[in-house]
């Protein structure tokens, strides 16, 4: 007799324990218990597959008659339907069948019971959203115009009514269906359609088969103009020592030390003195220094808490003159400067002249490394080595002391070298930027392997003067 209750849907009230609904799975008369499956507790699905209730906790029990479709929804087992795959057809047949598809009748839309009751009226008695002033029939046969609230309610019921569509048991697999797409086959069909002279496909393919156009950068001229000259300076030196290439593609020829000395002597004859070249070199060095220590915003008067500090290592030579002039220009910009020089009884005349000018500024002059800043430094300018005496200068105690200071006090600081010597050996300090006056000297392959970048200061030398030392002007 226990089997007569199996499969029945019941609703059991257990008082404070809650309300349960489900299908009877088993009845135990000896233990006075009942086991339910597909259980709903207080209207929510239960996480457990089955639930056993004692007869002592049951206050009321009712048997329910549930349709098979409703049971499928409650049990979470959706019904399935077989979807037939449509046979693949060429593109032309799909386009041709598009018009015939529009002529097929569609399934009438489902409306709410209120809307169906309204539409049950014949002809002009039916509610028409486009013409709300037409007569509307109520259930008692009275004709009147629906008010605004009724029209809104009927609209909401039509829009948000429950649609009982057939649920799919499996989700659509996009990856597997995408794998079924044969791109080569589609392209062959398009090619066949082109051969068949079908205009609807030919127009699309012709647009895609346009010849590729040339692409231009946003700063490139698209109009035809004079060809660019990537070699603006010709020295005529044979054989040429080497060439450098800028970021924009310009070719800068390198010169030998002999041609450089001859060129400077020729410049003095035309009025370009060493003092003028020193000032131009110092201005170029200041522009690079401002870029290296963070930009011009650090020189803003409101940024007194972060005034940059630059240390200039000066030697008693031509590079030292460039260094002292650079320190003087930086001090005029509001930069804190400290110049380190060797402690010698007498300096060369051109070095002493620049030193006297620098002492008139607010910069600091040091002859010992102990007087140099021991804290963070924004930039170090190396102007200690000369082209002729660099081997002897590297053996001097003052130069070794400066090298030891920078490697100990600020090993990660940016270093800018002013007119470094033509040396086959490694650089004295790890240099990031080298600034040279005019055309650079060829530093060889060892210099190219380093991380330093060469910047050429524009000394405003006429192009024809580069040919003068060789007698070609």
CSV table of C-alpha atoms in Angstrom, one decimal:
chain,number,residue,atom,x,y,z
A,1,UNK,CA,0.0,0.0,0.0
A,2,UNK,CA,3.0,2.3,0.5
A,3,UNK,CA,3.6,2.2,-3.2
A,4,UNK,CA,0.2,3.9,-3.9
A,5,UNK,CA,1.5,7.2,-2.6
A,6,UNK,CA,4.8,7.2,-4.6
A,7,UNK,CA,5.1,9.9,-7.3
A,8,UNK,CA,2.3,12.0,-5.7
A,9,UNK,CA,2.9,15.7,-5.3
A,10,UNK,CA,2.1,17.0,-1.8
A,11,UNK,CA,2.2,20.2,0.1
A,12,UNK,CA,3.1,19.7,3.8
A,13,UNK,CA,2.9,22.3,6.5
A,14,UNK,CA,5.3,21.8,9.4
A,15,UNK,CA,4.4,24.9,11.5
A,16,UNK,CA,7.5,26.7,12.7
A,17,UNK,CA,9.7,24.4,10.6
A,18,UNK,CA,8.3,25.8,7.3
A,19,UNK,CA,6.2,24.8,4.4
A,20,UNK,CA,7.4,22.0,2.0
A,21,UNK,CA,6.3,20.9,-1.4
A,22,UNK,CA,7.7,18.0,-3.4
A,23,UNK,CA,7.1,14.5,-4.9
A,24,UNK,CA,6.8,11.5,-2.5
A,25,UNK,CA,9.8,9.3,-2.9
A,26,UNK,CA,9.3,6.8,0.0
A,27,UNK,CA,6.8,6.2,2.9
A,28,UNK,CA,8.0,4.4,6.0
A,29,UNK,CA,5.0,3.3,8.1
A,30,UNK,CA,7.2,1.7,10.8
A,31,UNK,CA,9.3,4.8,11.4
A,32,UNK,CA,6.3,7.2,10.7
A,33,UNK,CA,8.4,9.2,8.1
A,34,UNK,CA,7.9,10.4,4.6
A,35,UNK,CA,10.7,11.2,2.1
A,36,UNK,CA,10.3,13.9,-0.6
A,37,UNK,CA,12.3,14.6,-3.7
A,38,UNK,CA,12.4,17.8,-5.8
A,39,UNK,CA,11.7,19.7,-2.6
A,40,UNK,CA,10.7,23.3,-2.4
A,41,UNK,CA,11.1,24.9,1.1
A,42,UNK,CA,9.0,28.0,1.7
A,43,UNK,CA,8.7,28.5,-2.1
A,44,UNK,CA,12.5,28.1,-2.8
A,45,UNK,CA,14.2,25.1,-4.2
A,46,UNK,CA,15.9,23.0,-1.6
A,47,UNK,CA,19.6,22.3,-2.0
A,48,UNK,CA,19.3,18.7,-0.8
A,49,UNK,CA,18.2,16.1,-3.3
A,50,UNK,CA,15.7,14.6,-0.9
A,51,UNK,CA,14.2,15.4,2.5
A,52,UNK,CA,12.7,13.1,5.2
A,53,UNK,CA,10.0,14.5,7.5
A,54,UNK,CA,8.6,12.9,10.7
A,55,UNK,CA,4.9,12.5,11.3
A,56,UNK,CA,5.2,14.3,14.6
A,57,UNK,CA,6.3,17.5,12.8
A,58,UNK,CA,3.6,17.5,10.1
A,59,UNK,CA,0.6,19.6,10.9
A,60,UNK,CA,-1.2,19.5,7.6
A,61,UNK,CA,-0.8,17.7,4.3
A,62,UNK,CA,-2.5,18.3,0.9
A,63,UNK,CA,-2.2,16.4,-2.4
A,64,UNK,CA,-1.7,18.5,-5.5
A,65,UNK,CA,-2.5,17.8,-9.1
A,66,UNK,CA,0.2,19.2,-11.3
A,67,UNK,CA,0.5,19.0,-15.0
A,68,UNK,CA,3.5,17.4,-16.6
A,69,UNK,CA,4.8,20.7,-18.1
A,70,UNK,CA,4.6,22.4,-14.7
A,71,UNK,CA,6.4,19.5,-13.1
A,72,UNK,CA,9.2,19.8,-15.7
A,73,UNK,CA,9.6,23.5,-14.7
A,74,UNK,CA,9.6,22.8,-11.0
A,75,UNK,CA,12.0,19.9,-11.2
A,76,UNK,CA,14.5,22.0,-13.2
A,77,UNK,CA,14.4,19.5,-16.1
A,78,UNK,CA,13.5,21.6,-19.2
A,79,UNK,CA,12.0,20.0,-22.2
A,80,UNK,CA,14.1,19.7,-25.4
A,81,UNK,CA,13.4,20.1,-29.0
A,82,UNK,CA,15.4,19.0,-32.0
A,83,UNK,CA,16.6,21.8,-34.2
A,84,UNK,CA,17.3,20.8,-37.8
A,85,UNK,CA,20.3,22.4,-39.4
A,86,UNK,CA,19.7,24.2,-42.6
A,87,UNK,CA,21.7,23.1,-45.5
A,88,UNK,CA,24.4,25.6,-46.6
A,89,UNK,CA,23.5,27.4,-49.7
A,90,UNK,CA,25.5,29.8,-51.9
A,91,UNK,CA,25.4,33.5,-51.2
A,92,UNK,CA,23.4,34.3,-54.3
A,93,UNK,CA,20.6,31.8,-53.4
A,94,UNK,CA,20.4,33.3,-49.9
A,95,UNK,CA,20.0,36.8,-51.3
A,96,UNK,CA,17.4,35.5,-53.8
A,97,UNK,CA,15.4,33.8,-51.0
A,98,UNK,CA,15.3,36.9,-48.8
A,99,UNK,CA,12.3,38.4,-50.6
A,100,UNK,CA,10.4,35.2,-50.5
A,101,UNK,CA,11.0,34.9,-46.8
A,102,UNK,CA,9.3,38.2,-46.1
A,103,UNK,CA,6.1,36.9,-47.7
A,104,UNK,CA,5.7,34.1,-45.2
A,105,UNK,CA,3.1,34.5,-42.5
A,106,UNK,CA,4.5,34.8,-39.0
A,107,UNK,CA,3.0,33.4,-35.8
A,108,UNK,CA,0.6,35.8,-34.2
A,109,UNK,CA,1.9,37.7,-31.2
A,110,UNK,CA,0.8,36.6,-27.8
A,111,UNK,CA,-1.1,39.2,-25.8
A,112,UNK,CA,-2.1,39.3,-22.2
A,113,UNK,CA,-5.7,38.3,-21.2
A,114,UNK,CA,-6.7,42.0,-20.9
A,115,UNK,CA,-5.5,42.7,-24.4
A,116,UNK,CA,-7.1,39.6,-25.8
A,117,UNK,CA,-10.4,40.6,-24.2
A,118,UNK,CA,-10.1,44.0,-25.9
A,119,UNK,CA,-9.1,42.5,-29.2
A,120,UNK,CA,-12.1,40.2,-29.0
A,121,UNK,CA,-14.2,43.2,-30.2
A,122,UNK,CA,-14.7,43.3,-33.9
A,123,UNK,CA,-13.4,46.0,-36.3
A,124,UNK,CA,-13.4,49.5,-34.8
A,125,UNK,CA,-14.3,48.3,-31.3
A,126,UNK,CA,-10.8,46.9,-30.8
A,127,UNK,CA,-8.2,49.0,-29.0
A,128,UNK,CA,-5.8,50.8,-31.5
A,129,UNK,CA,-2.7,52.3,-30.0
A,130,UNK,CA,-2.2,54.5,-33.0
A,131,UNK,CA,-5.8,55.9,-32.6
A,132,UNK,CA,-6.7,56.0,-28.9
A,133,UNK,CA,-9.8,58.0,-29.5
A,134,UNK,CA,-11.6,55.1,-31.2
A,135,UNK,CA,-14.4,53.5,-29.2
A,136,UNK,CA,-13.3,50.9,-26.6
A,137,UNK,CA,-15.7,48.1,-25.4
A,138,UNK,CA,-15.7,47.1,-21.7
A,139,UNK,CA,-17.0,43.8,-20.4
A,140,UNK,CA,-20.5,45.1,-19.9
A,141,UNK,CA,-20.8,46.3,-23.5
A,142,UNK,CA,-20.4,50.0,-22.8
A,143,UNK,CA,-18.4,51.9,-25.4
A,144,UNK,CA,-16.0,54.6,-24.1
A,145,UNK,CA,-12.5,55.9,-24.7
A,146,UNK,CA,-9.8,54.4,-22.4
A,147,UNK,CA,-8.1,56.9,-20.2
A,148,UNK,CA,-4.4,57.4,-19.9
A,149,UNK,CA,-3.9,55.1,-17.0
A,150,UNK,CA,-5.7,52.3,-18.7
A,151,UNK,CA,-3.7,52.8,-21.9
A,152,UNK,CA,-0.4,52.6,-19.9
A,153,UNK,CA,-1.5,49.5,-18.1
A,154,UNK,CA,-2.5,47.8,-21.3
A,155,UNK,CA,0.8,48.8,-22.9
A,156,UNK,CA,2.8,47.4,-19.9
A,157,UNK,CA,0.8,44.1,-20.0
A,158,UNK,CA,1.5,43.7,-23.6
A,159,UNK,CA,5.2,44.5,-23.2
A,160,UNK,CA,6.0,42.6,-20.0
A,161,UNK,CA,3.7,39.6,-20.3
A,162,UNK,CA,5.1,36.2,-19.6
A,163,UNK,CA,6.2,34.3,-22.7
A,164,UNK,CA,6.1,30.5,-22.5
A,165,UNK,CA,8.8,29.7,-24.9
A,166,UNK,CA,10.3,26.2,-25.3
A,167,UNK,CA,13.5,26.2,-23.3
A,168,UNK,CA,16.7,24.7,-24.8
A,169,UNK,CA,18.5,22.0,-22.9
A,170,UNK,CA,21.9,23.0,-24.1
A,171,UNK,CA,23.6,26.4,-24.6
A,172,UNK,CA,24.6,27.5,-28.1
A,173,UNK,CA,28.2,26.5,-28.7
A,174,UNK,CA,29.8,29.4,-30.6
A,175,UNK,CA,33.2,27.9,-30.9
A,176,UNK,CA,32.1,24.6,-32.5
A,177,UNK,CA,29.8,26.5,-34.9
A,178,UNK,CA,32.5,28.9,-35.8
A,179,UNK,CA,34.8,26.0,-36.6
A,180,UNK,CA,32.2,24.8,-39.1
A,181,UNK,CA,32.7,28.1,-41.1
A,182,UNK,CA,34.8,27.4,-44.1
A,183,UNK,CA,36.3,30.7,-45.2
A,184,UNK,CA,38.0,29.2,-48.3
A,185,UNK,CA,34.7,27.8,-49.5
A,186,UNK,CA,33.0,31.1,-49.1
A,187,UNK,CA,35.7,32.9,-51.0
A,188,UNK,CA,35.4,30.4,-53.8
A,189,UNK,CA,31.6,31.0,-53.9
A,190,UNK,CA,32.3,34.7,-54.2
A,191,UNK,CA,34.8,34.1,-57.0
A,192,UNK,CA,32.2,32.0,-58.8
A,193,UNK,CA,29.6,34.7,-58.4
A,194,UNK,CA,32.0,37.2,-59.9
A,195,UNK,CA,32.5,35.0,-62.8
A,196,UNK,CA,28.7,34.7,-63.2
A,197,UNK,CA,28.5,38.6,-63.3
A,198,UNK,CA,26.2,38.9,-60.4
A,199,UNK,CA,26.1,42.7,-59.7
A,200,UNK,CA,25.0,42.4,-56.0
A,201,UNK,CA,28.3,40.6,-55.1
A,202,UNK,CA,30.6,42.3,-57.6
A,203,UNK,CA,30.1,45.7,-56.1
A,204,UNK,CA,31.1,44.5,-52.6
A,205,UNK,CA,34.2,42.6,-53.9
A,206,UNK,CA,35.4,45.4,-56.1
A,207,UNK,CA,35.4,47.8,-53.1
A,208,UNK,CA,37.5,45.3,-51.1
A,209,UNK,CA,39.9,44.7,-54.0
A,210,UNK,CA,41.1,48.3,-54.2
A,211,UNK,CA,44.8,48.7,-54.5
A,212,UNK,CA,46.5,49.5,-51.2
A,213,UNK,CA,47.2,53.2,-50.8
A,214,UNK,CA,50.5,54.6,-49.4
A,215,UNK,CA,50.4,55.4,-45.7
A,216,UNK,CA,51.8,58.6,-44.4
A,217,UNK,CA,52.7,59.8,-40.9
A,218,UNK,CA,50.9,62.7,-39.3
A,219,UNK,CA,54.0,64.9,-39.8
A,220,UNK,CA,54.8,63.8,-43.3
A,221,UNK,CA,54.0,65.9,-46.4
A,222,UNK,CA,51.7,64.0,-48.9
A,223,UNK,CA,52.3,66.5,-51.7
A,224,UNK,CA,55.3,66.2,-54.1
A,225,UNK,CA,58.1,68.5,-53.1
A,226,UNK,CA,61.8,68.9,-53.4
A,227,UNK,CA,63.6,65.7,-52.4
A,228,UNK,CA,65.0,65.8,-48.9
A,229,UNK,CA,68.7,66.4,-48.5
A,230,UNK,CA,70.0,64.0,-45.9
A,231,UNK,CA,73.6,65.1,-46.2
A,232,UNK,CA,73.7,68.8,-45.7
A,233,UNK,CA,77.4,69.1,-44.9
A,234,UNK,CA,80.3,67.9,-47.0
A,235,UNK,CA,83.8,68.1,-45.6
A,236,UNK,CA,85.6,66.5,-48.5
A,237,UNK,CA,88.1,64.8,-46.2
A,238,UNK,CA,89.6,61.7,-47.7
A,239,UNK,CA,89.3,59.1,-46.5
A,240,UNK,CA,86.3,60.1,-44.3
A,241,UNK,CA,86.9,59.0,-40.6
A,242,UNK,CA,83.2,58.0,-40.2
A,243,UNK,CA,79.6,59.2,-40.2
A,244,UNK,CA,76.8,59.6,-37.6
A,245,UNK,CA,73.1,59.4,-38.3
A,246,UNK,CA,70.5,61.5,-36.4
A,247,UNK,CA,67.0,60.4,-35.3
A,248,UNK,CA,65.5,62.2,-38.3
A,249,UNK,CA,67.9,60.5,-40.8
A,250,UNK,CA,70.4,63.3,-41.4
A,251,UNK,CA,73.9,62.2,-42.0
A,252,UNK,CA,76.6,64.1,-39.9
A,253,UNK,CA,80.1,63.5,-41.1
A,254,UNK,CA,82.8,63.0,-38.4
A,255,UNK,CA,86.1,64.9,-38.7
A,256,UNK,CA,89.6,64.2,-37.6
A,257,UNK,CA,91.4,66.2,-34.9
A,258,UNK,CA,93.7,67.7,-37.5
A,259,UNK,CA,90.8,69.0,-39.6
A,260,UNK,CA,89.2,70.4,-36.5
A,261,UNK,CA,92.3,72.4,-35.4
A,262,UNK,CA,92.6,73.8,-38.9
A,263,UNK,CA,88.9,74.7,-39.0
A,264,UNK,CA,89.1,76.6,-35.7
A,265,UNK,CA,92.1,78.6,-37.0
A,266,UNK,CA,90.1,79.4,-40.1
A,267,UNK,CA,87.1,80.5,-38.0
A,268,UNK,CA,89.3,83.0,-36.0
A,269,UNK,CA,90.3,84.6,-39.3
A,270,UNK,CA,86.7,85.2,-40.1
A,271,UNK,CA,85.8,86.7,-36.7
A,272,UNK,CA,84.4,83.7,-34.8
A,273,UNK,CA,86.6,83.9,-31.7
A,274,UNK,CA,87.1,81.3,-29.0
A,275,UNK,CA,85.0,83.4,-26.6
A,276,UNK,CA,82.0,83.3,-29.0
A,277,UNK,CA,82.3,79.5,-29.4
A,278,UNK,CA,82.5,79.2,-25.6
A,279,UNK,CA,79.2,81.1,-25.1
A,280,UNK,CA,77.5,79.1,-27.8
A,281,UNK,CA,78.7,75.8,-26.2
A,282,UNK,CA,77.6,76.9,-22.8
A,283,UNK,CA,74.1,77.8,-24.0
A,284,UNK,CA,73.7,74.4,-25.6
A,285,UNK,CA,75.0,72.6,-22.5
A,286,UNK,CA,72.4,74.5,-20.3
A,287,UNK,CA,69.5,73.4,-22.6
A,288,UNK,CA,70.6,69.7,-22.2
A,289,UNK,CA,71.2,70.1,-18.5
A,290,UNK,CA,67.7,71.5,-17.9
A,291,UNK,CA,66.3,68.5,-19.9
A,292,UNK,CA,68.3,66.0,-17.8
A,293,UNK,CA,67.4,67.3,-14.3
A,294,UNK,CA,63.7,67.4,-14.9
A,295,UNK,CA,62.7,70.3,-17.1
A,296,UNK,CA,62.1,74.0,-16.8
A,297,UNK,CA,59.3,73.6,-14.2
A,298,UNK,CA,62.0,72.9,-11.6
A,299,UNK,CA,63.3,76.5,-12.1
A,300,UNK,CA,59.9,77.9,-11.2
A,301,UNK,CA,60.2,80.4,-8.3
A,302,UNK,CA,57.4,78.6,-6.5
A,303,UNK,CA,59.5,75.4,-6.4
A,304,UNK,CA,62.1,76.6,-3.9
A,305,UNK,CA,62.0,73.2,-2.1
A,306,UNK,CA,63.4,71.4,-5.2
A,307,UNK,CA,66.0,73.7,-6.7
A,308,UNK,CA,68.3,71.5,-8.8
A,309,UNK,CA,71.9,71.0,-7.8
A,310,UNK,CA,74.6,70.6,-10.5
A,311,UNK,CA,78.3,69.7,-9.9
A,312,UNK,CA,80.8,70.7,-12.6
A,313,UNK,CA,84.1,68.9,-12.6
A,314,UNK,CA,86.6,71.3,-14.3
A,315,UNK,CA,90.1,70.7,-15.6
A,316,UNK,CA,92.8,73.3,-16.5
A,317,UNK,CA,92.1,73.0,-20.2
A,318,UNK,CA,89.7,73.9,-23.0
A,319,UNK,CA,87.0,71.6,-21.7
A,320,UNK,CA,87.3,73.3,-18.3
A,321,UNK,CA,86.6,76.6,-20.0
A,322,UNK,CA,83.3,75.2,-21.4
A,323,UNK,CA,82.5,73.8,-17.9
A,324,UNK,CA,83.0,77.1,-16.1
A,325,UNK,CA,80.9,79.0,-18.7
A,326,UNK,CA,78.2,76.4,-18.4
A,327,UNK,CA,78.2,76.8,-14.6
A,328,UNK,CA,77.9,80.5,-14.9
A,329,UNK,CA,74.9,80.2,-17.3
A,330,UNK,CA,73.2,77.7,-15.0
A,331,UNK,CA,73.7,80.0,-12.0
A,332,UNK,CA,72.0,82.8,-14.0
A,333,UNK,CA,69.0,80.4,-14.4
A,334,UNK,CA,68.7,79.9,-10.7
A,335,UNK,CA,70.4,76.5,-10.5
A,336,UNK,CA,72.6,75.7,-7.5
A,337,UNK,CA,76.1,75.0,-8.9
A,338,UNK,CA,79.4,73.7,-7.4
A,339,UNK,CA,82.6,73.8,-9.5
A,340,UNK,CA,85.5,71.5,-8.6
A,341,UNK,CA,89.0,72.5,-9.9
A,342,UNK,CA,92.4,71.2,-9.2
A,343,UNK,CA,94.5,73.1,-6.6
A,344,UNK,CA,97.3,74.5,-8.8
A,345,UNK,CA,99.3,77.7,-8.3
A,346,UNK,CA,98.4,79.2,-11.7
A,347,UNK,CA,95.6,78.5,-14.2
A,348,UNK,CA,95.9,79.1,-18.0
A,349,UNK,CA,94.7,82.5,-19.0
A,350,UNK,CA,91.4,81.4,-20.6
A,351,UNK,CA,90.6,79.2,-17.6
A,352,UNK,CA,91.5,82.0,-15.1
A,353,UNK,CA,89.2,84.5,-17.0
A,354,UNK,CA,86.2,82.2,-16.9
A,355,UNK,CA,86.9,81.3,-13.3
A,356,UNK,CA,86.9,85.0,-12.3
A,357,UNK,CA,83.5,85.5,-14.0
A,358,UNK,CA,82.1,82.4,-12.2
A,359,UNK,CA,83.3,83.7,-8.8
A,360,UNK,CA,81.2,86.8,-9.3
A,361,UNK,CA,78.1,84.6,-9.3
A,362,UNK,CA,76.6,82.8,-6.3
A,363,UNK,CA,78.2,79.5,-7.3
A,364,UNK,CA,80.5,77.5,-5.1
A,365,UNK,CA,84.2,76.8,-5.9
A,366,UNK,CA,85.9,73.7,-4.5
A,367,UNK,CA,89.4,72.4,-4.7
A,368,UNK,CA,88.9,69.3,-2.6
A,369,UNK,CA,86.3,66.6,-2.9
A,370,UNK,CA,85.5,66.8,0.8
A,371,UNK,CA,83.9,70.2,0.0
A,372,UNK,CA,81.6,68.8,-2.7
A,373,UNK,CA,78.0,67.8,-1.8
A,374,UNK,CA,77.8,64.4,-0.1
A,375,UNK,CA,74.0,64.1,-0.7
A,376,UNK,CA,71.9,63.7,-3.8
A,377,UNK,CA,73.0,65.6,-6.9
A,378,UNK,CA,70.8,66.2,-10.0
A,379,UNK,CA,73.5,66.3,-12.6
A,380,UNK,CA,77.3,66.0,-13.0
A,381,UNK,CA,79.1,67.8,-15.9
A,382,UNK,CA,82.4,66.3,-16.7
A,383,UNK,CA,84.8,68.9,-18.2
A,384,UNK,CA,88.1,67.6,-16.9
A,385,UNK,CA,89.9,66.0,-19.9
A,386,UNK,CA,91.7,67.6,-22.8
A,387,UNK,CA,92.2,66.2,-26.2
A,388,UNK,CA,96.0,66.4,-26.1
A,389,UNK,CA,96.8,65.7,-22.4
A,390,UNK,CA,94.1,63.2,-21.4
A,391,UNK,CA,96.5,60.3,-20.8
A,392,UNK,CA,98.6,62.4,-18.4
A,393,UNK,CA,95.6,64.0,-16.7
A,394,UNK,CA,94.1,60.6,-15.9
A,395,UNK,CA,97.2,59.9,-13.7
A,396,UNK,CA,96.7,63.1,-11.7
A,397,UNK,CA,95.5,62.8,-8.0
A,398,UNK,CA,92.8,65.5,-8.4
A,399,UNK,CA,91.2,63.6,-11.3
A,400,UNK,CA,91.3,60.3,-9.5
A,401,UNK,CA,89.8,61.9,-6.4
A,402,UNK,CA,86.9,63.3,-8.5
A,403,UNK,CA,86.3,59.9,-10.1
A,404,UNK,CA,86.3,58.3,-6.6
A,405,UNK,CA,83.9,60.9,-5.3
A,406,UNK,CA,81.3,60.5,-8.0
A,407,UNK,CA,81.4,56.7,-7.8
A,408,UNK,CA,80.9,56.8,-4.0
A,409,UNK,CA,78.6,59.8,-3.4
A,410,UNK,CA,76.3,59.5,-6.4
A,411,UNK,CA,76.9,56.5,-8.5
A,412,UNK,CA,73.5,56.7,-10.3
A,413,UNK,CA,73.6,60.3,-11.2
A,414,UNK,CA,73.4,61.4,-14.9
A,415,UNK,CA,76.7,62.5,-16.3
A,416,UNK,CA,77.1,64.9,-19.3
A,417,UNK,CA,80.6,65.2,-20.8
A,418,UNK,CA,81.7,68.4,-22.6
A,419,UNK,CA,83.9,67.8,-25.6
A,420,UNK,CA,85.3,64.4,-24.5
A,421,UNK,CA,88.8,63.5,-25.8
A,422,UNK,CA,89.4,61.3,-28.8
A,423,UNK,CA,90.3,58.3,-26.7
A,424,UNK,CA,90.4,54.6,-27.6
A,425,UNK,CA,90.1,53.7,-24.0
A,426,UNK,CA,86.9,53.5,-21.9
A,427,UNK,CA,85.3,56.7,-20.7
A,428,UNK,CA,86.5,58.2,-17.4
A,429,UNK,CA,82.9,58.2,-16.0
A,430,UNK,CA,79.7,56.4,-17.0
A,431,UNK,CA,78.4,59.0,-19.4
A,432,UNK,CA,74.9,59.5,-20.7
A,433,UNK,CA,75.3,62.4,-23.0
A,434,UNK,CA,78.3,63.9,-24.8
A,435,UNK,CA,78.2,67.5,-26.1
A,436,UNK,CA,80.7,68.5,-28.8
A,437,UNK,CA,81.2,71.8,-30.6
A,438,UNK,CA,80.3,71.6,-34.3
A,439,UNK,CA,81.1,68.4,-36.1
A,440,UNK,CA,82.0,65.5,-33.8
A,441,UNK,CA,85.2,63.6,-33.8
A,442,UNK,CA,85.1,59.9,-34.7
A,443,UNK,CA,85.2,58.0,-31.5
A,444,UNK,CA,85.6,54.6,-32.9
A,445,UNK,CA,83.6,51.4,-32.4
A,446,UNK,CA,84.3,51.2,-28.6
A,447,UNK,CA,82.5,54.5,-28.1
A,448,UNK,CA,79.5,53.3,-30.2
A,449,UNK,CA,79.2,50.3,-27.9
A,450,UNK,CA,78.6,52.6,-24.9
A,451,UNK,CA,75.3,54.0,-23.8
A,452,UNK,CA,76.3,57.7,-24.4
A,453,UNK,CA,74.5,59.8,-27.0
A,454,UNK,CA,76.4,62.4,-28.9
A,455,UNK,CA,74.8,65.9,-29.2
A,456,UNK,CA,76.4,68.5,-31.5
A,457,UNK,CA,76.2,72.1,-30.5
A,458,UNK,CA,75.2,74.4,-33.3
A,459,UNK,CA,78.1,76.9,-33.6
A,460,UNK,CA,76.5,78.7,-36.6
A,461,UNK,CA,79.5,77.9,-38.9
A,462,UNK,CA,78.8,78.6,-42.6
A,463,UNK,CA,78.9,75.5,-44.8
A,464,UNK,CA,81.5,76.9,-47.1
A,465,UNK,CA,84.0,77.2,-44.2
A,466,UNK,CA,84.0,73.4,-43.9
A,467,UNK,CA,85.6,73.4,-47.4
A,468,UNK,CA,88.1,76.2,-46.6
A,469,UNK,CA,90.7,74.1,-44.7
A,470,UNK,CA,91.0,71.8,-47.7
A,471,UNK,CA,91.2,74.7,-50.2
A,472,UNK,CA,87.9,73.9,-51.9
A,473,UNK,CA,86.0,77.1,-51.0
